[in-house]
CSV table of N, CA and C and ligand atoms in Angstrom, one decimal:
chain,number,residue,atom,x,y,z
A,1,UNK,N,5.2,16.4,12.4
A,1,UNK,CA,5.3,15.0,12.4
A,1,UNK,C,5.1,14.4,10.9
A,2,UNK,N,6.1,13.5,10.4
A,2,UNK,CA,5.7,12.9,9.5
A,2,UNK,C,4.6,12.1,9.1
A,3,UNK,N,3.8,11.9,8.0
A,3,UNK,CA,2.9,11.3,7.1
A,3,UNK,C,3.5,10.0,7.6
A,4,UNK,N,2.4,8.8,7.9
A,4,UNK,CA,2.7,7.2,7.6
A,4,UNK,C,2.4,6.9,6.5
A,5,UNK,N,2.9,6.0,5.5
A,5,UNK,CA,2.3,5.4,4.8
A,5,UNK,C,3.0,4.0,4.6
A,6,UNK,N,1.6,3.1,4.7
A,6,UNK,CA,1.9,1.5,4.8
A,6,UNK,C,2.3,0.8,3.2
A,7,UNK,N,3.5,0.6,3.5
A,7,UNK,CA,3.8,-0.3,2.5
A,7,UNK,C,3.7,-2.0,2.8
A,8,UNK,N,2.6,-2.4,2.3
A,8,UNK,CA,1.8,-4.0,2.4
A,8,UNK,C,2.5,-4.6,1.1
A,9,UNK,N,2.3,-6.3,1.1
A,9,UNK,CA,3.5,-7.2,0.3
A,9,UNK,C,2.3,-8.2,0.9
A,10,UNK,N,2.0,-9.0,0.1
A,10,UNK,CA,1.4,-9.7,0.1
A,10,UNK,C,2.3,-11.2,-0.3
A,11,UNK,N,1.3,-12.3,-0.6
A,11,UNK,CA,2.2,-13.9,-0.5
A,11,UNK,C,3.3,-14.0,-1.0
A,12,UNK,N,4.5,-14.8,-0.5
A,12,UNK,CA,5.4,-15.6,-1.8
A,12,UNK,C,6.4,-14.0,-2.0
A,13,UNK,N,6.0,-12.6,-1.5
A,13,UNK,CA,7.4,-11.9,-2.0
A,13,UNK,C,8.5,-12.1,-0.6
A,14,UNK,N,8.3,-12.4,0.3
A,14,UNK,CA,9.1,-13.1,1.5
A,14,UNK,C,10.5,-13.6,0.3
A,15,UNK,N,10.2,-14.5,-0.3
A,15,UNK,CA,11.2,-14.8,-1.3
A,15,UNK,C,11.3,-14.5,-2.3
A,16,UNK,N,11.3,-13.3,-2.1
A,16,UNK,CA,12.1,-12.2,-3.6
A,16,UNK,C,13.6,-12.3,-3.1
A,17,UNK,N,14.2,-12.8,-4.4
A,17,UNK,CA,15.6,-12.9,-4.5
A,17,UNK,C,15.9,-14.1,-4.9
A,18,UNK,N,15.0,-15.0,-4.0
A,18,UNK,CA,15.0,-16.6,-5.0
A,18,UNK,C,14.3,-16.9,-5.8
A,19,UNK,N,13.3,-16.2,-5.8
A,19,UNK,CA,12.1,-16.6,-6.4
A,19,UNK,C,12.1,-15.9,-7.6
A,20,UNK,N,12.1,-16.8,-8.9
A,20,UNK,CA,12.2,-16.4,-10.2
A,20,UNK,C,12.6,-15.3,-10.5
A,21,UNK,N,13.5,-15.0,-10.2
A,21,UNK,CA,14.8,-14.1,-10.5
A,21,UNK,C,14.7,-13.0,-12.0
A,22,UNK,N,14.0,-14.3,-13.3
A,22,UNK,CA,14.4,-13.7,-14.5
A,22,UNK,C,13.0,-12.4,-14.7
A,23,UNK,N,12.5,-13.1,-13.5
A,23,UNK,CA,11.1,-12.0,-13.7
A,23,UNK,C,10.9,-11.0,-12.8
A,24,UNK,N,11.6,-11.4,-11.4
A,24,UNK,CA,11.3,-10.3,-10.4
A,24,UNK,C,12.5,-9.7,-9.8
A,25,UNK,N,13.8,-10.5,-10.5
A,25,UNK,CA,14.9,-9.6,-10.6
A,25,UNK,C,15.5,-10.3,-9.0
A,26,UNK,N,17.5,-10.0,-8.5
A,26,UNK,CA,17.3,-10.3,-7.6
A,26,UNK,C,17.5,-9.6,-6.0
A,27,UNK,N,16.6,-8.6,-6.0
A,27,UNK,CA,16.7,-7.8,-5.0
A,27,UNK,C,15.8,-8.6,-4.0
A,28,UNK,N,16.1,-8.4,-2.6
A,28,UNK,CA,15.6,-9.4,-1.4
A,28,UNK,C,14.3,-8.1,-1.4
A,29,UNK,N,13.1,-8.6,0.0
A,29,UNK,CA,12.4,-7.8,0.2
A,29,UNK,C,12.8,-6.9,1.2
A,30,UNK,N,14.2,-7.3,1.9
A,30,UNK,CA,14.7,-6.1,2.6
A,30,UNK,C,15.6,-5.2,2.3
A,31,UNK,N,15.9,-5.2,0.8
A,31,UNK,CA,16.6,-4.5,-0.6
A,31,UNK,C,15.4,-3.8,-0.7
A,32,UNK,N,14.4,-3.8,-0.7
A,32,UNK,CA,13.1,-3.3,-1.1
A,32,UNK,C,12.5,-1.9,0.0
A,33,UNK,N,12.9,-2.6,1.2
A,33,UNK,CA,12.3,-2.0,2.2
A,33,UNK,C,13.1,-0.8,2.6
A,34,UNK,N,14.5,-1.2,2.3
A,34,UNK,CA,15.5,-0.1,2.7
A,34,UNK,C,15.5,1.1,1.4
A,35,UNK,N,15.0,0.8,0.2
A,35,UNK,CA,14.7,1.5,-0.9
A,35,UNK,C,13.5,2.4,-0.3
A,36,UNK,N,12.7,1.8,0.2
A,36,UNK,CA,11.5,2.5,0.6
A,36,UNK,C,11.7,3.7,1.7
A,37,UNK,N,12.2,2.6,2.7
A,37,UNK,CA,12.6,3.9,3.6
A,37,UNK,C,13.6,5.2,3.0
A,38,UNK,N,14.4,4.9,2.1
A,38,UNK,CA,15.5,6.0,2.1
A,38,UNK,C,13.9,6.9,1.0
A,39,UNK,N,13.2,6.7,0.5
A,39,UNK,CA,12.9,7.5,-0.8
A,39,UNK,C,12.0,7.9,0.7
A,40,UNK,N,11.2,7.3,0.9
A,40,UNK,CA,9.7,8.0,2.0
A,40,UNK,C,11.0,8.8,2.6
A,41,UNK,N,11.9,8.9,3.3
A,41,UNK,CA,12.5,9.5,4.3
A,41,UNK,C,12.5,11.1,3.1
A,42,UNK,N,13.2,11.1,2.4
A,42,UNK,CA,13.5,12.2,1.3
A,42,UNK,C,11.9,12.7,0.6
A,43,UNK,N,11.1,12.2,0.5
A,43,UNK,CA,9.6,12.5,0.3
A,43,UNK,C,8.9,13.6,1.9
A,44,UNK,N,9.5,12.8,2.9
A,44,UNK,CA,8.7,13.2,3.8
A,44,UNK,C,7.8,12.1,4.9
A,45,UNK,N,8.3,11.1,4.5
A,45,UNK,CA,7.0,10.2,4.8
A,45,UNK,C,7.8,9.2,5.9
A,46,UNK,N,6.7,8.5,7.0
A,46,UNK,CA,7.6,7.5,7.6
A,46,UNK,C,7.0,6.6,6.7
A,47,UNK,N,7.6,5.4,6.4
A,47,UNK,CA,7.3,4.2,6.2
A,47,UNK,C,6.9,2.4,6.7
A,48,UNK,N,5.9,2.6,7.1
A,48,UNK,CA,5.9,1.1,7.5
A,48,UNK,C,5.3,0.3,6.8
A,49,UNK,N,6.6,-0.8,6.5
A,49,UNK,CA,6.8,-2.0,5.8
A,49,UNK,C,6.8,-3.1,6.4
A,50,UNK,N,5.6,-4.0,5.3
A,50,UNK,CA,5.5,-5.1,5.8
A,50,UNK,C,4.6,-6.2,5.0
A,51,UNK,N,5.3,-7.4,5.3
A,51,UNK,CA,4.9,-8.8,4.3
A,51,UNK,C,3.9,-9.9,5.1
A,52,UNK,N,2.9,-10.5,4.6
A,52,UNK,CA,2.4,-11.2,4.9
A,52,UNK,C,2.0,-12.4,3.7
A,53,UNK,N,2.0,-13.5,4.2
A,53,UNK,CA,1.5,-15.0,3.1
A,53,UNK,C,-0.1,-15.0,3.5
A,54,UNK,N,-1.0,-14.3,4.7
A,54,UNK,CA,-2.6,-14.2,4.9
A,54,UNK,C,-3.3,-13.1,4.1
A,55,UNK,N,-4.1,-13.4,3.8
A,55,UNK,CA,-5.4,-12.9,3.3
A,55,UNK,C,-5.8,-11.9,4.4
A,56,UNK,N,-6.0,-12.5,5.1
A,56,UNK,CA,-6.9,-12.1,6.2
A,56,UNK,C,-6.3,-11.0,7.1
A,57,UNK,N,-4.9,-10.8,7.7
A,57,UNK,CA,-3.9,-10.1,8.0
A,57,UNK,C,-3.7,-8.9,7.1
A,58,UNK,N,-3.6,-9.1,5.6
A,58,UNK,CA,-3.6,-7.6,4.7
A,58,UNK,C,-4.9,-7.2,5.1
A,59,UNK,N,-5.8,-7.5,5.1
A,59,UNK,CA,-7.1,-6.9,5.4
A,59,UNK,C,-7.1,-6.3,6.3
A,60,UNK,N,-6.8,-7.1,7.2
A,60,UNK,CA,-6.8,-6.2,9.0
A,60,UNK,C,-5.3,-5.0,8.8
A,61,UNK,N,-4.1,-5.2,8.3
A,61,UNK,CA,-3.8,-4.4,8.0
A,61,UNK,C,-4.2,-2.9,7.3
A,62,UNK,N,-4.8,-3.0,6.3
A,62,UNK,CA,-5.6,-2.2,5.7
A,62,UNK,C,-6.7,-1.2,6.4
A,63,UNK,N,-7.4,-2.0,7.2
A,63,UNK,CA,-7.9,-1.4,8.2
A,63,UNK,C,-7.4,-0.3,8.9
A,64,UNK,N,-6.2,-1.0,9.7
A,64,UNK,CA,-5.3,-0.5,10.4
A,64,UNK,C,-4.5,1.2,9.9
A,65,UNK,N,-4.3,0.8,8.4
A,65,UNK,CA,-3.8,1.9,7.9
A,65,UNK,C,-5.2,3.2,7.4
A,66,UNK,N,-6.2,2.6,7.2
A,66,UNK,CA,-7.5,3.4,7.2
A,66,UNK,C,-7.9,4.1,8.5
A,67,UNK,N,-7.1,3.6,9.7
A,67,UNK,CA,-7.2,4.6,10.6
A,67,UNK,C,-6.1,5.5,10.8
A,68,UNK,N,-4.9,4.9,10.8
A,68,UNK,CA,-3.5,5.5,11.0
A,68,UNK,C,-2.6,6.1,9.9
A,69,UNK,N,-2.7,5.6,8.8
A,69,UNK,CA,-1.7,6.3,7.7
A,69,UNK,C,-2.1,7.4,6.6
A,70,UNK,N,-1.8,8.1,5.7
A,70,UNK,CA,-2.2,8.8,5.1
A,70,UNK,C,-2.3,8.2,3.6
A,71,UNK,N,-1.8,6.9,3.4
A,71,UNK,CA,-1.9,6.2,1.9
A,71,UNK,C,-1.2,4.8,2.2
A,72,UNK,N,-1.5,4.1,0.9
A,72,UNK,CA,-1.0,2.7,1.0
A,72,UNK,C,-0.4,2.5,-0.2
A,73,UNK,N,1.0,1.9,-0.1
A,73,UNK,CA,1.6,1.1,-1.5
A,73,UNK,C,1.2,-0.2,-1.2
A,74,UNK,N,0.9,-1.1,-2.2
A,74,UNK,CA,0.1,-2.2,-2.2
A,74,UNK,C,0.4,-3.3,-3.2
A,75,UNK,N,1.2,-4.5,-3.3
A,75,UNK,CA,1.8,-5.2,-3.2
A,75,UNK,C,0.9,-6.6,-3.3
A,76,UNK,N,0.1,-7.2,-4.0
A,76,UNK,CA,-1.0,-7.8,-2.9
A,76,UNK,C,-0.7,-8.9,-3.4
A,77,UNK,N,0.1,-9.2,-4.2
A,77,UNK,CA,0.8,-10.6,-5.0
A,77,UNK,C,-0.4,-11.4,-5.5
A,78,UNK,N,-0.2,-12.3,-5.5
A,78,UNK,CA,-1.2,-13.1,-6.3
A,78,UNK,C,-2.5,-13.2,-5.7
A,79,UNK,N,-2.9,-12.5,-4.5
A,79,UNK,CA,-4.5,-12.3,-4.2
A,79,UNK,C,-5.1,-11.0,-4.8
A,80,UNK,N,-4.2,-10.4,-5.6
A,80,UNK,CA,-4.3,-9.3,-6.8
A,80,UNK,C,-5.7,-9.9,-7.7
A,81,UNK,N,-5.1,-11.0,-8.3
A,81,UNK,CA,-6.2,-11.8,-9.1
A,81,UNK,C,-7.4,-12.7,-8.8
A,82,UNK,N,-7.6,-12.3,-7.0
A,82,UNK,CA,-8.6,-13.3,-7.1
A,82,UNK,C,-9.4,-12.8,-5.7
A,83,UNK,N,-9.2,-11.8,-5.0
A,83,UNK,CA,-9.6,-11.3,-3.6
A,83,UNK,C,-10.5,-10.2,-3.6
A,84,UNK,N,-11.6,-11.0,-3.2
A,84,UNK,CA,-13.2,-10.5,-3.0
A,84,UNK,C,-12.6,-9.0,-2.1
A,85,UNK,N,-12.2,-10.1,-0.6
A,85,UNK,CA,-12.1,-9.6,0.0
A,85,UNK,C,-11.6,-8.4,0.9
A,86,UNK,N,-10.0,-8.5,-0.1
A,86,UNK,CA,-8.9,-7.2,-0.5
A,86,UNK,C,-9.5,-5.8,-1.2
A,87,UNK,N,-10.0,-6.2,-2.0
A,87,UNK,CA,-10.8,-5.3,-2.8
A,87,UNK,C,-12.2,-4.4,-2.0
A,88,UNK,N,-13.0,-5.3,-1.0
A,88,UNK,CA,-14.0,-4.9,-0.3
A,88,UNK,C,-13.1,-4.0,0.8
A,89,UNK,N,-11.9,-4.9,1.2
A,89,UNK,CA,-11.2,-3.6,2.4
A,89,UNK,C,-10.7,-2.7,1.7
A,90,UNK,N,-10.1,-2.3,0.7
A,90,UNK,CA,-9.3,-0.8,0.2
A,90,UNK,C,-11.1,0.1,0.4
A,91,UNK,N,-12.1,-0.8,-0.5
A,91,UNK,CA,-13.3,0.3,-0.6
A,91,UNK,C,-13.3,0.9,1.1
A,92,UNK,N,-13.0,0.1,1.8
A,92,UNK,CA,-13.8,0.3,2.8
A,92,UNK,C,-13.0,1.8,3.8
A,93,UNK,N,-11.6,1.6,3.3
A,93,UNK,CA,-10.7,3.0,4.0
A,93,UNK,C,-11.2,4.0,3.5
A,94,UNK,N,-10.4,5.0,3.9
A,94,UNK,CA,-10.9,6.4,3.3
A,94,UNK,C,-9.0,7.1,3.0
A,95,UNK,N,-8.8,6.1,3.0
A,95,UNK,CA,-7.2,6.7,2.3
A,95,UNK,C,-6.8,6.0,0.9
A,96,UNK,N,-6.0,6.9,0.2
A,96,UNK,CA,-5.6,6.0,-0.7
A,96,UNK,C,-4.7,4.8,-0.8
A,97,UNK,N,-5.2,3.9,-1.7
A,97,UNK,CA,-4.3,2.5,-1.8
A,97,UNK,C,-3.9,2.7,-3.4
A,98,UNK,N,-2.5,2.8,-3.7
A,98,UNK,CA,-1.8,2.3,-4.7
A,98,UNK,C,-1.6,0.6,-5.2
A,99,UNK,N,-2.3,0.4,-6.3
A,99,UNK,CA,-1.4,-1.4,-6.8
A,99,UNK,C,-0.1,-1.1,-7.2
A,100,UNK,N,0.2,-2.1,-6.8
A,100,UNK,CA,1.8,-2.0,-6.8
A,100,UNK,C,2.4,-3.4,-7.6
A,101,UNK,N,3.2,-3.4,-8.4
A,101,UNK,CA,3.6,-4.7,-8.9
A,101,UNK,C,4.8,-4.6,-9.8
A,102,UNK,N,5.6,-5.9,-9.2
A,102,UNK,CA,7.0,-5.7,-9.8
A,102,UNK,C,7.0,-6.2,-11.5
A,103,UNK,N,6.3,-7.2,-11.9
A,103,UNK,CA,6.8,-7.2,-12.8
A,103,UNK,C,5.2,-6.9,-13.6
A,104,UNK,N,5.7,-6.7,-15.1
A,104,UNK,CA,4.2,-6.2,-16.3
A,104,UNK,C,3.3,-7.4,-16.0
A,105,UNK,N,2.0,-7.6,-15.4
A,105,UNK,CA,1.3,-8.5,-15.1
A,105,UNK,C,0.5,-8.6,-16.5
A,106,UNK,N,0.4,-7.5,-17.1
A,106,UNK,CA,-0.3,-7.2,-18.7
A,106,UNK,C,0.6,-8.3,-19.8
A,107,UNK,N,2.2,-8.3,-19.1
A,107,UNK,CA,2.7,-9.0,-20.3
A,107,UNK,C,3.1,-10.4,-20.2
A,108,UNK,N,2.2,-10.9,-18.6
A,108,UNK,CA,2.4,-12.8,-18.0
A,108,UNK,C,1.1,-13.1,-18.6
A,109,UNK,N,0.7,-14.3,-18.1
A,109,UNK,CA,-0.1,-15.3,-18.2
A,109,UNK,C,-1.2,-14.5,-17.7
A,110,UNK,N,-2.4,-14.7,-19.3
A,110,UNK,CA,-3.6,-14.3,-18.8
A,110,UNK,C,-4.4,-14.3,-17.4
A,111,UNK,N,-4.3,-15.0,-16.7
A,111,UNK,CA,-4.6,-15.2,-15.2
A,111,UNK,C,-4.4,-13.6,-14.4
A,112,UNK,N,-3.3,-13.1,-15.3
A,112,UNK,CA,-2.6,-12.1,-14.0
A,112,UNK,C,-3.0,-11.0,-14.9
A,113,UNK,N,-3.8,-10.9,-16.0
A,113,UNK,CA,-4.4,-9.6,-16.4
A,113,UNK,C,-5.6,-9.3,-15.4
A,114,UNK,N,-6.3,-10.0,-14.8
A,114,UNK,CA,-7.2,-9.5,-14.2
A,114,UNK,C,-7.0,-8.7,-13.0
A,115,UNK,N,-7.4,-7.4,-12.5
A,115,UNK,CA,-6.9,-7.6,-11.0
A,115,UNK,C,-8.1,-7.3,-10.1
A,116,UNK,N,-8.6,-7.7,-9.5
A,116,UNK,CA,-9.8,-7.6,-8.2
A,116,UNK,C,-9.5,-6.5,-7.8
A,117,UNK,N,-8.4,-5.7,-7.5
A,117,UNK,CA,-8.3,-4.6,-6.4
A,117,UNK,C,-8.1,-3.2,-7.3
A,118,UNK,N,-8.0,-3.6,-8.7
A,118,UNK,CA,-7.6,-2.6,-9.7
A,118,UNK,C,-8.5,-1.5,-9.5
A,119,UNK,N,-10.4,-1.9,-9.5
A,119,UNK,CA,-11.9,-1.0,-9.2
A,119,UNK,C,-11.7,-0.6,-8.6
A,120,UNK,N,-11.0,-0.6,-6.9
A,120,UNK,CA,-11.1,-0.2,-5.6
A,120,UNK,C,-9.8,1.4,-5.4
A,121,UNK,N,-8.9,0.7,-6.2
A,121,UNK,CA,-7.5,1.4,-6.0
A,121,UNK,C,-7.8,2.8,-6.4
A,122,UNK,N,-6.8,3.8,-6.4
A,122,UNK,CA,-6.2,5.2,-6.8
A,122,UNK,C,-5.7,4.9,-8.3
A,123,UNK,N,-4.7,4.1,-8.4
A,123,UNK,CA,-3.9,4.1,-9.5
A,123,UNK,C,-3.0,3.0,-9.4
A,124,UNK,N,-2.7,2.1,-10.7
A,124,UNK,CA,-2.1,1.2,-10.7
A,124,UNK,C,-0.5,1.1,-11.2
A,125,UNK,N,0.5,0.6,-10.3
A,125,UNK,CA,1.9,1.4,-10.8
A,125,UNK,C,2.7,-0.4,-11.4
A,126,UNK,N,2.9,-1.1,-12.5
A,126,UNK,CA,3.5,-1.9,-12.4
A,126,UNK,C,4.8,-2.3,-13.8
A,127,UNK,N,5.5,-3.4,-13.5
A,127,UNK,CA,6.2,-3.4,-14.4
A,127,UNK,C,7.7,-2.9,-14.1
A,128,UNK,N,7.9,-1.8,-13.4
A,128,UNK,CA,9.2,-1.3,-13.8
A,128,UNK,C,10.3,-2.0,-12.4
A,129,UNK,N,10.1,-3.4,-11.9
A,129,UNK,CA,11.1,-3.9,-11.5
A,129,UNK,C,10.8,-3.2,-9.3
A,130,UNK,N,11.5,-3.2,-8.6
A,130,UNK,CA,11.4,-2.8,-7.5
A,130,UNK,C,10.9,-1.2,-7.7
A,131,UNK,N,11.4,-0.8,-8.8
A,131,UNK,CA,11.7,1.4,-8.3
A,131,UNK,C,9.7,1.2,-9.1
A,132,UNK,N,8.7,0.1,-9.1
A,132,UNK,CA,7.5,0.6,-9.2
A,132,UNK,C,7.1,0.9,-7.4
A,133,UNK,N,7.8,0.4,-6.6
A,133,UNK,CA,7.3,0.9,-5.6
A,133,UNK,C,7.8,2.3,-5.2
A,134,UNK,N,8.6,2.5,-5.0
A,134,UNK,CA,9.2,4.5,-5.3
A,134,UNK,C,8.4,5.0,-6.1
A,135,UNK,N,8.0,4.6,-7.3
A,135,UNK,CA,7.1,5.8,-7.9
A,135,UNK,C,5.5,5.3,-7.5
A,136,UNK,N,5.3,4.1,-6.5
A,136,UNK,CA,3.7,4.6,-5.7
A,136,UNK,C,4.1,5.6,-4.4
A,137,UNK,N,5.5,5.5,-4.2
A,137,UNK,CA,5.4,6.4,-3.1
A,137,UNK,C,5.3,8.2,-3.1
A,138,UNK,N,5.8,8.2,-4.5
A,138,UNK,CA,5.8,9.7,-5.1
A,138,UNK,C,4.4,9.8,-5.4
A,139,UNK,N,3.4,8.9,-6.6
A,139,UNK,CA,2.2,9.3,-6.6
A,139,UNK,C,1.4,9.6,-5.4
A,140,UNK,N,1.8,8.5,-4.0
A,140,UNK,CA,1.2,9.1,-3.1
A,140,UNK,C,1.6,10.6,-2.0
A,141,UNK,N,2.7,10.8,-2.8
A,141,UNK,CA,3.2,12.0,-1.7
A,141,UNK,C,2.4,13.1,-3.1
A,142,UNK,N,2.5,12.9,-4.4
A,142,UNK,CA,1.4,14.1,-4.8
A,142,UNK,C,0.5,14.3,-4.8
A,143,UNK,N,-0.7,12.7,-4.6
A,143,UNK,CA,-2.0,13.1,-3.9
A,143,UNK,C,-2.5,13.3,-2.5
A,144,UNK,N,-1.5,12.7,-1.2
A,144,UNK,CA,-2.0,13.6,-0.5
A,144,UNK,C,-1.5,14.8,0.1
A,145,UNK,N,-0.4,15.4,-0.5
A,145,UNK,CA,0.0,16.9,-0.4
A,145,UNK,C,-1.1,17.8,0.3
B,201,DQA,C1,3.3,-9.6,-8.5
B,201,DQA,C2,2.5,-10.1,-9.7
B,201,DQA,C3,1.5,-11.2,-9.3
B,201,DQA,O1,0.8,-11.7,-10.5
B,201,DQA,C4,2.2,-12.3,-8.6
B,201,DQA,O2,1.3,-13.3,-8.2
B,201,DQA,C5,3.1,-11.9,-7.5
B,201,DQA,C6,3.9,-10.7,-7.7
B,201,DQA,C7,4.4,-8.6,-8.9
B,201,DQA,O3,4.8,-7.9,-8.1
B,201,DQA,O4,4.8,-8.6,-10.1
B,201,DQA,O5,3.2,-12.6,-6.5
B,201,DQA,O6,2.4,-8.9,-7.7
């Protein structure tokens, strides 16, 4: 049986494709999802994908994957920079969580250099447009091999 691993999306990427385009490029989030499934499928992995605009929901998610999956790509959008609470649930699994981000958060607006969940995480993958989530899904298919 195949490996789960939860690919989480946090606020505001629901509208990837409208949403500022010159920065996050215009692939939808189900351009995204279908990228994920074909690479996890060729990795080995099932993938479940999925978006939420709550705080509270990634968390319980997170949980959820701390019981059921073998790793997390992580997507946490702008509660990246400011969530106590995100950061207390990754500590709290015992699986790995990947940050995930489409565009160089190092090269926006100081705000988005910081990230809350960066301490908690495995490794942080961002910048290179959608294919940074394919290469959290490969870091995670080499660490839990
Ligand atoms: C993002 C970067 C965040 O700063 C921003 O709030 C997002 C998207 C990214 O994928 O580049 O919503 O996580």
């Amino acid at each position: 049986m195949s490996k789960t691993i939860f690919v989480l999306n946090g606020p505001n990427l629901n509208a990837l494709g409208k949403r500022e385009p010159g920065i996050y490029g215009g692939k939808t989030l189900a351009d995204i999802e279908a990228e994920c499934q074909a690479a996890g499928e060729a990795l080995g992995f099932a993938v479940d994908f999925r978006q939420s605009n709550h705080e509270g929901v990634l968390v319980d998610w997170l949980h959820e994957a701390g019981a059921t999956a073998a790793g997390v790509a992580f997507n946490a959008g702008a509660y990246t920079h400011t969530s106590v609470a995100l950061h207390d649930a990754i500590r709290a699994i015992p699986v790995p969580v990947i940050e995930v981000h489409i565009s160089n958060v190092h090269a926006r607006e100081e705000f988005r250099h910081k990230s809350m969940i960066a301490p908690a995480v495995k490794g942080v993958i961002c910048g290179f447009g959608p294919f940074s989530y394919i290469l959290a899904l490969h870091a995670l298919k080499n660490i839990t091999q």
